[in-house]
Coordinates of C-alpha atoms in Angstrom, one line a residue:
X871 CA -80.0 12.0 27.1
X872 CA -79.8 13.3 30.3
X873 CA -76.8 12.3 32.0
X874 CA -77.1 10.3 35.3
X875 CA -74.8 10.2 38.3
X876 CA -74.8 7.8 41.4
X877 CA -76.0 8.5 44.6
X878 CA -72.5 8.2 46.4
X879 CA -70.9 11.6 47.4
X880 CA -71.6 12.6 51.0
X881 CA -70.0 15.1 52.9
X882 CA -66.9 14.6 54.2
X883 CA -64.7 17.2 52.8
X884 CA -61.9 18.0 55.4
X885 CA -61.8 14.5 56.8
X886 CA -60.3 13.4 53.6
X887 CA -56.9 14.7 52.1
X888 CA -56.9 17.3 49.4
X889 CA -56.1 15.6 46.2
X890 CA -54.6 17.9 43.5
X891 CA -55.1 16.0 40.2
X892 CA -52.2 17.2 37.4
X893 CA -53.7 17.2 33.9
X894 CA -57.6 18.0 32.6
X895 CA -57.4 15.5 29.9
X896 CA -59.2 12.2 29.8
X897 CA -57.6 10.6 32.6
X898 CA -57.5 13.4 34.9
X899 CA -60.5 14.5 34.3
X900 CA -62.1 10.9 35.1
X901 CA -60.1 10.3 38.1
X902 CA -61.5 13.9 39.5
X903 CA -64.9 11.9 39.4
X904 CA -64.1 8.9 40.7
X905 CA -62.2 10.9 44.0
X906 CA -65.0 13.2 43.6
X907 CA -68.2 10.9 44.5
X908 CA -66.1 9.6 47.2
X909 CA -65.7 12.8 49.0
X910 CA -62.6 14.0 48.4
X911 CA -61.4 17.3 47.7
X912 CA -60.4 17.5 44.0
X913 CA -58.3 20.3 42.6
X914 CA -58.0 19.6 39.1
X915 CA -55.2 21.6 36.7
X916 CA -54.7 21.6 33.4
X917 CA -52.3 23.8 31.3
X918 CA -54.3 24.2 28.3
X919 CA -57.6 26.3 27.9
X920 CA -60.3 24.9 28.9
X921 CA -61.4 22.2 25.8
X922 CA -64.7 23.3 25.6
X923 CA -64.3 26.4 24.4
X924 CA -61.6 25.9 22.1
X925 CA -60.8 23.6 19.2
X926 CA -59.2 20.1 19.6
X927 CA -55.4 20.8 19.5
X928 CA -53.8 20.2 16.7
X929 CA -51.7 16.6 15.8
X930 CA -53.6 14.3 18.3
X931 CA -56.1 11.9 17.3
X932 CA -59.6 13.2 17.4
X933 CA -61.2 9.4 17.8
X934 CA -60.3 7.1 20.0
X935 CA -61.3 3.4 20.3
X936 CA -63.2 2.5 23.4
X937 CA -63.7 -0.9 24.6
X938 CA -64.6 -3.0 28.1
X939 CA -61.8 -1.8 30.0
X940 CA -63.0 2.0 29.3
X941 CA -66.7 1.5 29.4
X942 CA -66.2 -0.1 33.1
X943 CA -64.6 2.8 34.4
X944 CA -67.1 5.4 32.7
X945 CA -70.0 2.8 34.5
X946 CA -68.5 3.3 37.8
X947 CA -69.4 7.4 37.2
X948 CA -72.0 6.9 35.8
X949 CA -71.4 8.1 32.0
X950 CA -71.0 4.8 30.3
X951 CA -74.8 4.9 28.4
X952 CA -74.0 8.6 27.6
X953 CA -70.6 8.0 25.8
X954 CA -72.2 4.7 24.1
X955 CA -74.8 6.7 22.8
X956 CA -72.4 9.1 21.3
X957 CA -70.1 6.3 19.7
X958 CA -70.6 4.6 16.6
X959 CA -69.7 0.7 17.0
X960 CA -66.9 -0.8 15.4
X961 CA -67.7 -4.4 14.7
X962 CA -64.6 -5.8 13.1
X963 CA -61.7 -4.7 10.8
X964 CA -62.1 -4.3 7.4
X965 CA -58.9 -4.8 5.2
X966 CA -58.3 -2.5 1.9
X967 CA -55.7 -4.4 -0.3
X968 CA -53.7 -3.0 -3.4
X969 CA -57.0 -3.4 -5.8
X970 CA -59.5 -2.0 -3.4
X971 CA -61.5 -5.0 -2.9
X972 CA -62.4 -5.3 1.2
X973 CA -62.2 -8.3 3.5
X974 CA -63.9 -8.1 6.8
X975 CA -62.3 -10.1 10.0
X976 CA -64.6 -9.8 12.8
X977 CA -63.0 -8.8 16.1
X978 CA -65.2 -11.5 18.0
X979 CA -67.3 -13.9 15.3
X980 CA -69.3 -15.7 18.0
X981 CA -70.5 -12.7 20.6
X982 CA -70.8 -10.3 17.9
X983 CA -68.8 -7.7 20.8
X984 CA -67.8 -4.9 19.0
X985 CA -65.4 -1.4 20.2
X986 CA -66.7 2.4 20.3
X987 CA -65.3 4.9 18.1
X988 CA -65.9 8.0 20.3
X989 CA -64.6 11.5 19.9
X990 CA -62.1 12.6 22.3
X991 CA -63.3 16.2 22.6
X992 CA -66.7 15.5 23.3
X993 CA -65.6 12.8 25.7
X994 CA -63.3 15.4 27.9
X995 CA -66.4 17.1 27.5
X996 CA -68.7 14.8 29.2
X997 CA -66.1 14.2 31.4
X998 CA -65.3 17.9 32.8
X999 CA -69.5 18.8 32.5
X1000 CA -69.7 16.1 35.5
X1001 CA -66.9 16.9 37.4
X1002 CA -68.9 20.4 37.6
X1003 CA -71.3 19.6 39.0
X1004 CA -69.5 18.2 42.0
X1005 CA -68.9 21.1 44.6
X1006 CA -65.8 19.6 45.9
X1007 CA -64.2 19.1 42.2
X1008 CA -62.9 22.0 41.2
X1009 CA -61.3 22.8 37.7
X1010 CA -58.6 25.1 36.9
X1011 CA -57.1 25.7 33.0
X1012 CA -54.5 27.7 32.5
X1013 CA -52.0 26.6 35.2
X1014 CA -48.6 24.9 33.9
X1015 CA -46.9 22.7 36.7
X1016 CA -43.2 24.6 36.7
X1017 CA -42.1 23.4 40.2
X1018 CA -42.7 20.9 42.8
X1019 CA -41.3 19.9 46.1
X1020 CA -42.5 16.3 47.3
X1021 CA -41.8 16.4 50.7
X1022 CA -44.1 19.0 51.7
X1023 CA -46.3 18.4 48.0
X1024 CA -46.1 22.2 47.0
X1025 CA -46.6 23.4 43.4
X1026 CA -45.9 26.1 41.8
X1027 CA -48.0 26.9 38.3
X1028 CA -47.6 29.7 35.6
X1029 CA -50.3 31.0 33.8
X1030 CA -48.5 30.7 30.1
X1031 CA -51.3 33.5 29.4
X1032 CA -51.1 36.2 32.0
X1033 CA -47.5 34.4 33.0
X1034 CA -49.0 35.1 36.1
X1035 CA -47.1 32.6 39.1
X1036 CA -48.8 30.6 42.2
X1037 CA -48.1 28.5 44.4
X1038 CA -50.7 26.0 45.6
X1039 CA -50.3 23.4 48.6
X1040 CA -52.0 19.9 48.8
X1041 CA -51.8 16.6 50.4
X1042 CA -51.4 14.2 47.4
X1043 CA -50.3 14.9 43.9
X1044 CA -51.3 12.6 40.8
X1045 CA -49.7 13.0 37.5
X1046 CA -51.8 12.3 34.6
X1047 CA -50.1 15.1 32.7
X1048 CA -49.3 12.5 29.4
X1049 CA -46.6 10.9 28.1
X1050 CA -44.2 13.8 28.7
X1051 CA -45.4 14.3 32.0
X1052 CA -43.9 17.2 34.5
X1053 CA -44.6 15.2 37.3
X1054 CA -43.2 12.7 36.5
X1055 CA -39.7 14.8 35.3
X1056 CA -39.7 15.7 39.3
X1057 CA -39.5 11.7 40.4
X1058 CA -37.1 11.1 37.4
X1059 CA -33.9 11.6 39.6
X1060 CA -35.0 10.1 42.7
X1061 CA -32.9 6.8 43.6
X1062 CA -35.2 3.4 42.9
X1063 CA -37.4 4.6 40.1
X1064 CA -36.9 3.1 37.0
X1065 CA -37.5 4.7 33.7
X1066 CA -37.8 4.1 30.2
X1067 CA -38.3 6.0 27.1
X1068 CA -38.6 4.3 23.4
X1069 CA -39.5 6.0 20.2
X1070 CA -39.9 3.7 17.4
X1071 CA -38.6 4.6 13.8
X1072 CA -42.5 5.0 12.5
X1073 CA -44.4 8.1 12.6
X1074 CA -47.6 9.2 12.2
X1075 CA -49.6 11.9 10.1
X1076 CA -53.8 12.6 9.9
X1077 CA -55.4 12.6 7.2
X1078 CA -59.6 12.8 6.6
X1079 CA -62.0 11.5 4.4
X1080 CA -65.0 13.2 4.2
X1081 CA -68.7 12.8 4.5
X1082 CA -69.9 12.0 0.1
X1083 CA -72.3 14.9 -1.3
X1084 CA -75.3 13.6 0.2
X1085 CA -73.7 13.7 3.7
X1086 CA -73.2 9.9 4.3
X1087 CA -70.4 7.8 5.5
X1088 CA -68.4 6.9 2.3
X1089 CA -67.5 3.5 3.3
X1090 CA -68.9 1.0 5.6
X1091 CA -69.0 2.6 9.0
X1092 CA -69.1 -0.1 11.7
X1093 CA -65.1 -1.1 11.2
X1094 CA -61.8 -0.1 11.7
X1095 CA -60.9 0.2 8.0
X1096 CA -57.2 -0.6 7.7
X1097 CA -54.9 -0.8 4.4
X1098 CA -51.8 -3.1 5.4
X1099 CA -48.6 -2.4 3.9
X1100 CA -46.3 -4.6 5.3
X1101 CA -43.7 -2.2 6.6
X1102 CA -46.6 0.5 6.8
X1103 CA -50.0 1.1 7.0
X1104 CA -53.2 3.0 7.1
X1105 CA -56.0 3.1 9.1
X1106 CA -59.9 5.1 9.3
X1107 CA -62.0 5.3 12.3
X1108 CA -65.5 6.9 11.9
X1109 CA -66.4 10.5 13.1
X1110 CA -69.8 11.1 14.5
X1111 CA -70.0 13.7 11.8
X1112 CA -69.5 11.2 9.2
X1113 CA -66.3 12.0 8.1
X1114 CA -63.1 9.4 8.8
X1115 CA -59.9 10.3 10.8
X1116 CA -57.4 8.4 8.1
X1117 CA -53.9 7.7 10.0
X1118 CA -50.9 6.7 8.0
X1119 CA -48.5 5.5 10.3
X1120 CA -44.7 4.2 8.6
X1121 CA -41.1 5.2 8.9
X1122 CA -40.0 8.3 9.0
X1123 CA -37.4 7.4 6.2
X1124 CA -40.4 7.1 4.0
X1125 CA -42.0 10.2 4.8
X1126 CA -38.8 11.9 3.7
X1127 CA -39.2 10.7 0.8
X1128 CA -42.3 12.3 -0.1
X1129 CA -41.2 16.2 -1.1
X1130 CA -43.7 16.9 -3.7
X1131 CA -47.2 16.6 -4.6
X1132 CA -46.4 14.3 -7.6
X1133 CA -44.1 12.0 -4.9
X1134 CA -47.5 11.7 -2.8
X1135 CA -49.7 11.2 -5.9
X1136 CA -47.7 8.1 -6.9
X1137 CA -47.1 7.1 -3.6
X1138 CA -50.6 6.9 -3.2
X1139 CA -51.7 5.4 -6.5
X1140 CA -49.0 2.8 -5.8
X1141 CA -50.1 1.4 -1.9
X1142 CA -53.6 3.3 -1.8
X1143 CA -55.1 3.3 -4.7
X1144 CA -59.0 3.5 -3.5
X1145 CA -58.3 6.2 -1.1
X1146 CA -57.2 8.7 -3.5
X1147 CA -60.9 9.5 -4.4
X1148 CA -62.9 8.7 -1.3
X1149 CA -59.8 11.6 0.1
X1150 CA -59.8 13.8 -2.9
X1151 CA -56.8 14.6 -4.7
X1152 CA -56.6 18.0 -3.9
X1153 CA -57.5 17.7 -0.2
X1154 CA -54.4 14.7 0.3
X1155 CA -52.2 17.4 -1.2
X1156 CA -53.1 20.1 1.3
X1157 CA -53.6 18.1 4.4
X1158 CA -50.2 15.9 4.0
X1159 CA -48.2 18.6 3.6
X1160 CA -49.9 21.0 6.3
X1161 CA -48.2 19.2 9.6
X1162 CA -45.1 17.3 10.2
X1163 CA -45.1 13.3 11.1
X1164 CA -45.4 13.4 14.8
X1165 CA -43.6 10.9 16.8
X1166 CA -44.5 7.6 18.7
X1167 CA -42.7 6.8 22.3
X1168 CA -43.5 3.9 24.5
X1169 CA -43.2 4.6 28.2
X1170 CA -42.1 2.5 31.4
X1171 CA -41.9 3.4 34.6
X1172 CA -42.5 2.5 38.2
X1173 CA -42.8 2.9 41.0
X1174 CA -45.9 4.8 40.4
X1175 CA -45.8 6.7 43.6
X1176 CA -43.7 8.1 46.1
X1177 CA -44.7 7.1 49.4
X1178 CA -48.7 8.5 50.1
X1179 CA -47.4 12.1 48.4
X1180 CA -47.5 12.0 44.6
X1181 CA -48.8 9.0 42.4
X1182 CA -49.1 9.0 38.4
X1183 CA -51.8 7.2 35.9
X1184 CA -52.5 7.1 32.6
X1185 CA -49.7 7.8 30.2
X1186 CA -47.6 9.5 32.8
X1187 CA -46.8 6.4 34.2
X1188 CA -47.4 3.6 31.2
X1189 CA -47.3 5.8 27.6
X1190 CA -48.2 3.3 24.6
X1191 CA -48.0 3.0 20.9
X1192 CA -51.4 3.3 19.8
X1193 CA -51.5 -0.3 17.8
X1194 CA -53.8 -2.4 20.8
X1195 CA -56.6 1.0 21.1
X1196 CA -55.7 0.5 24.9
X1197 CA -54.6 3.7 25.7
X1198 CA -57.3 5.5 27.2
X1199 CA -59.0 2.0 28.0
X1200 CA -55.8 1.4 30.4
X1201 CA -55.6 5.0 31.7
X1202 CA -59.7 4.3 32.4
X1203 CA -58.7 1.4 34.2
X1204 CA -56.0 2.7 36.2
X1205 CA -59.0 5.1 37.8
X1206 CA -61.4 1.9 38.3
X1207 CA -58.9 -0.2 39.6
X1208 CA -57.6 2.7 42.1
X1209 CA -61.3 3.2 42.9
X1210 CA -62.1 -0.6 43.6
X1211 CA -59.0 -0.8 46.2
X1212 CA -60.2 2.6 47.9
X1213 CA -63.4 0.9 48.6
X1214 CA -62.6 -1.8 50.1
X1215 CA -63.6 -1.4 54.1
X1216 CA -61.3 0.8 56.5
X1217 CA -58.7 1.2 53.4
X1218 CA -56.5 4.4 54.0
X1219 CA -55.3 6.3 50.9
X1220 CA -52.0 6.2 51.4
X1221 CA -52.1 1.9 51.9
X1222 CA -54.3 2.2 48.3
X1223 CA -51.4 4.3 46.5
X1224 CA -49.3 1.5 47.8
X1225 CA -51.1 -1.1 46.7
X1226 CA -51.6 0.1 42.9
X1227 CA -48.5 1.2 42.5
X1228 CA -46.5 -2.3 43.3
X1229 CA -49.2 -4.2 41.4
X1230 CA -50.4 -2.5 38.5
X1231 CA -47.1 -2.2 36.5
X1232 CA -46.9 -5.5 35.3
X1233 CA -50.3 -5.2 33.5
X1234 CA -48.8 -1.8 31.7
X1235 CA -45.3 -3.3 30.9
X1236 CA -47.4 -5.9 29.1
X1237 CA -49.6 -3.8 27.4
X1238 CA -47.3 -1.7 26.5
X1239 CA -45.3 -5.1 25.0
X1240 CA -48.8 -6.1 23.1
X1241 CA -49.3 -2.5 21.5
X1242 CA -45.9 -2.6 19.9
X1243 CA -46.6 -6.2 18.4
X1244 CA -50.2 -5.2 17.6
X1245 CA -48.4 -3.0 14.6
X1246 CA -46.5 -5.9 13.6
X1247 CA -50.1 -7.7 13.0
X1248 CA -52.3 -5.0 12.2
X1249 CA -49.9 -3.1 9.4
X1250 CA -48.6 -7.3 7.6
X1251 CA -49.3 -10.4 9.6
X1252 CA -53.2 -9.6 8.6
X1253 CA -52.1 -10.5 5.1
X1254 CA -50.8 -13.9 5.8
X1255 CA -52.5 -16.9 5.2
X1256 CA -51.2 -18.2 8.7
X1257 CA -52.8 -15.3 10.6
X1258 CA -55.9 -15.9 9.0
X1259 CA -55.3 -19.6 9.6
X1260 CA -55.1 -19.0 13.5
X1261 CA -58.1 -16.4 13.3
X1262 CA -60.4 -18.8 12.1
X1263 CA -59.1 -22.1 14.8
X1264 CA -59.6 -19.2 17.6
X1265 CA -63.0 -18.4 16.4
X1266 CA -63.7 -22.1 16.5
X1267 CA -62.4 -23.3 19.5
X1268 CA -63.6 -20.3 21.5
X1269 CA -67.1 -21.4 20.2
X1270 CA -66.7 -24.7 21.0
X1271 CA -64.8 -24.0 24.6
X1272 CA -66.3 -20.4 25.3
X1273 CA -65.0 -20.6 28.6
X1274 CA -61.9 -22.2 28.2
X1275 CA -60.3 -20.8 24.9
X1276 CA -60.2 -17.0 24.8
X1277 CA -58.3 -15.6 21.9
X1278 CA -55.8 -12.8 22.7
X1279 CA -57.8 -9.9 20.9
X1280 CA -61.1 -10.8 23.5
X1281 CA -59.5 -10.5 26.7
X1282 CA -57.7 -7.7 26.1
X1283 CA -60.4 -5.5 24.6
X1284 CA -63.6 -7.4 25.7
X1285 CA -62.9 -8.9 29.1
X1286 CA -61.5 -7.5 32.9
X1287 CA -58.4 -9.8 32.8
X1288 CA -55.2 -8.5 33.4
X1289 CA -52.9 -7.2 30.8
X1290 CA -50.5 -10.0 32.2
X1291 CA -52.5 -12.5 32.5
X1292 CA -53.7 -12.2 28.6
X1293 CA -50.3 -12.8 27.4
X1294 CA -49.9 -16.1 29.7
X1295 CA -53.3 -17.2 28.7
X1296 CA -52.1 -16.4 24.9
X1297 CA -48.8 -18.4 25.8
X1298 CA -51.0 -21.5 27.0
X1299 CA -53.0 -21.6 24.1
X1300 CA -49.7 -21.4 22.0
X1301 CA -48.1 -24.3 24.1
X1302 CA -51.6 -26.5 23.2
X1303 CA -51.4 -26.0 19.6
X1304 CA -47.8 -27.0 19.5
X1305 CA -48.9 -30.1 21.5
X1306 CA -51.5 -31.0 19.1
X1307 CA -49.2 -30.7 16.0
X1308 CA -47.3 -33.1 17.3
X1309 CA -50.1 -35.4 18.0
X1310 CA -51.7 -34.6 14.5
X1311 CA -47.9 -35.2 13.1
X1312 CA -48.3 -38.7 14.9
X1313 CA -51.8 -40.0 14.6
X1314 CA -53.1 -38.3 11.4
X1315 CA -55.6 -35.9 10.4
X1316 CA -58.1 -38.3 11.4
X1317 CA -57.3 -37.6 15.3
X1318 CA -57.7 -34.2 15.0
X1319 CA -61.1 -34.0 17.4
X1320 CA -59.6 -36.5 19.3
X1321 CA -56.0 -34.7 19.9
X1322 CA -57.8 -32.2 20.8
X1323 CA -59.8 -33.5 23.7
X1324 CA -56.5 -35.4 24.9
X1325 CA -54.7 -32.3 25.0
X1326 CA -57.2 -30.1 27.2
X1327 CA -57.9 -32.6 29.6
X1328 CA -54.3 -33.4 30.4

């Protein structure tokens, strides 16, 4: 398809500040086109090679889960139909127990809304092919932040190839350099800013299931296929290639424990007994024992920004466990919601940085908090009659009350509502039900519909 881009840049280069972006990836990369078709002058860097030319790097997640969050800040470029047609819809979760037989909990019953499994090199792809063909975006791989002075925003950037040193001034710096972000190690020490780092005792290692001999999908493709554990689990997201990316996320205690090809084999016939063929033996032998775990860290920090000078997004300024899929949708938003305020008639750039930096750290705080409890649900409260018991009265009352009664999962992957303002609407609905137990523990069963309409309208 060809891709299509909106009519919006004009030009105003050099009546605009010169915006050096930190960090090709997904974020950066979308954020150079969101400055980009408003006129600014983009300098992009990014320390790797260029990703399309080279092969995905190695221990990150090649899919990624896209949702409304995402697909709104993609639509505001431009590239939301192109990145659709690319992703293969995931309309639920389907849950693997100990004897292989599936059960399928849709992520919305009533609106049928489903999430995009979309591959995160082709994405940055898509991504860095647009910023091109901007002529005030311009890209630059190869350039590792070493230095930076905020007063006057210099950088200085070493090419770890050629190890070849420059320095580069500008008028506004955003990190969206990752977790680990240099920028961000430069506002560490500055008095006011508040940081914090958490790595949780679970790890995470890839594994792949691959297309069967006729080159199909060997399970049913439109889920997120999970095998709950209870103090681990497993997941498999769909490749456009049809092969799975198979995650097996638990603590590192117990990956210790697996030294040898026979520990793994009865590891595996013990918890995940139907993935040992749809894997192949012999390929779960090579591919668990060719990388280490890698680690998971939560990130919190704020302020974002340092007065109009340097500013960070994505996970430079709100790193996540990847249990909510909100990751990328969040980073995504952090460029739609910066490019909503910058819109907004005679609004200066500097009073913008202002403005998302004091607001938008509640929402990441909280979905930072909803990530880390998503594991708790995703990898053994799935399992649990009561879960499944407040799946179902969610599905119901958000049919009968589609515009009162939410549940939790819709508005934070299907709706524009603040991170924040999920949890609170999640807290009112908990406060109901706890009112109408008491009124069911009073009047009966037989008040049930009745309770219920008492309870709303008070």
């Amino acid at each position: 398809m060809q891709e299509k881009y909106p009519e919006t840049f004009t030009n105003c280069v050099g009546r605009k500040p010169e915006i050096s972006i930190v960090g090709g990836g997904l974020v950066g990369s979308l954020l150079a086109l969101h400055l980009g078709q408003k006129g600014y002058q983009v300098n992009l860097y990014e320390y790797r090679d260029d990703i399309r030319t080279t092969e995905l790097i190695g221990g990150r997640s090649i899919n990624l889960a896209l949702s409304a969050r995402g697909r709104k800040a993609l639509a505001k470029v431009g590239l939301e139909e192109a990145i659709l047609e690319h992703g293969i819809p995931m309309r639920g979760r389907m849950l693997h127990d100990l004897n292989g037989r599936r059960r399928i909990v849709p992520y919305d019953k009533n609106n049928q809304q489903c999430i995009f499994s979309v591959g995160r090199k082709h994405l940055n792809e898509i991504l860095l092919n647009a910023s091109e063909r901007y002529p005030n975006i311009h890209l630059n791989f190869n350039h590792k932040l070493i230095d930076m002075h905020v007063e006057d925003t210099q950088m200085t950037f070493k090419n770890p190839k050629t190890k070849e040193v420059i320095d580069v001034s500008t008028d506004l710096i955003i990190g969206c350099d990752g977790a680990f972000s240099a920028v961000r190690r430069h506002m560490i020490t500055r008095p006011g800013f508040d940081f914090s780092q958490t790595y949780i005792e679970h790890g995470y290692l890839e594994l792949c299931i691959p297309p069967t001999a006729s080159g199909d999908f060997a399970m049913p493709h439109n889920y997120l296929h999970i095998w709950p554990r209870g103090k681990f689990m497993m997941i498999a997201l769909p490749n456009q290639d049809r092969s799975w990316t198979v995650t097996l996320f638990m603590p590192f205690a117990n990956f210790e424990m697996l030294k040898t090809s026979t520990d793994l084999l009865e590891f595996f016939t013990k918890y995940f007994p139907d993935s040992i063929e749809l894997i192949g033996e012999e390929k779960l032998m090579k591919d668990f024992f060719r990388i280490k775990p890698q680690s998971l860290v939560m990130i919190k920090c704020r302020p974002y920004n340092i007065s109009d000078k340097v500013l960070l997004m994505g996970d430079a300024a709100h790193a996540m466990v990847p249990f909510y899929g909100q990751g990328m949708n969040a980073g995504f938003e952090d460029c739609s919601i910066f490019s909503e305020i910058l819109d907004r008639p005679s609004m200066e750039i500097a009073d913008a940085i202002t403005e998302f930096s004091a607001k938008r750290w509640e929402d990441a705080f909280a979905i930072c908090d909803l990530a880390m409890y998503n594991y708790i649900e995703m990898r053994d409260l799935v399992n649990r009659s009561s879960f499944l018991w407040r799946k179902r009265l969610d599905d119901f009352l958000f049919w009968l009350m589609p515009n009162t009664w939410v549940p939790l999962y819709n508005t934070v992957s299907f709706s524009h509502m603040p991170y924040r303002k999920c949890i609170e609407n999640r807290e009112w609905q908990n406060r109901i039900l706890s009112r109408i137990l008491v009124i069911l523990g009073t009047f009966g069963l037989g008040g049930l519909v009745a309770g219920i309409g008492i309870v709303l309208r008070s």
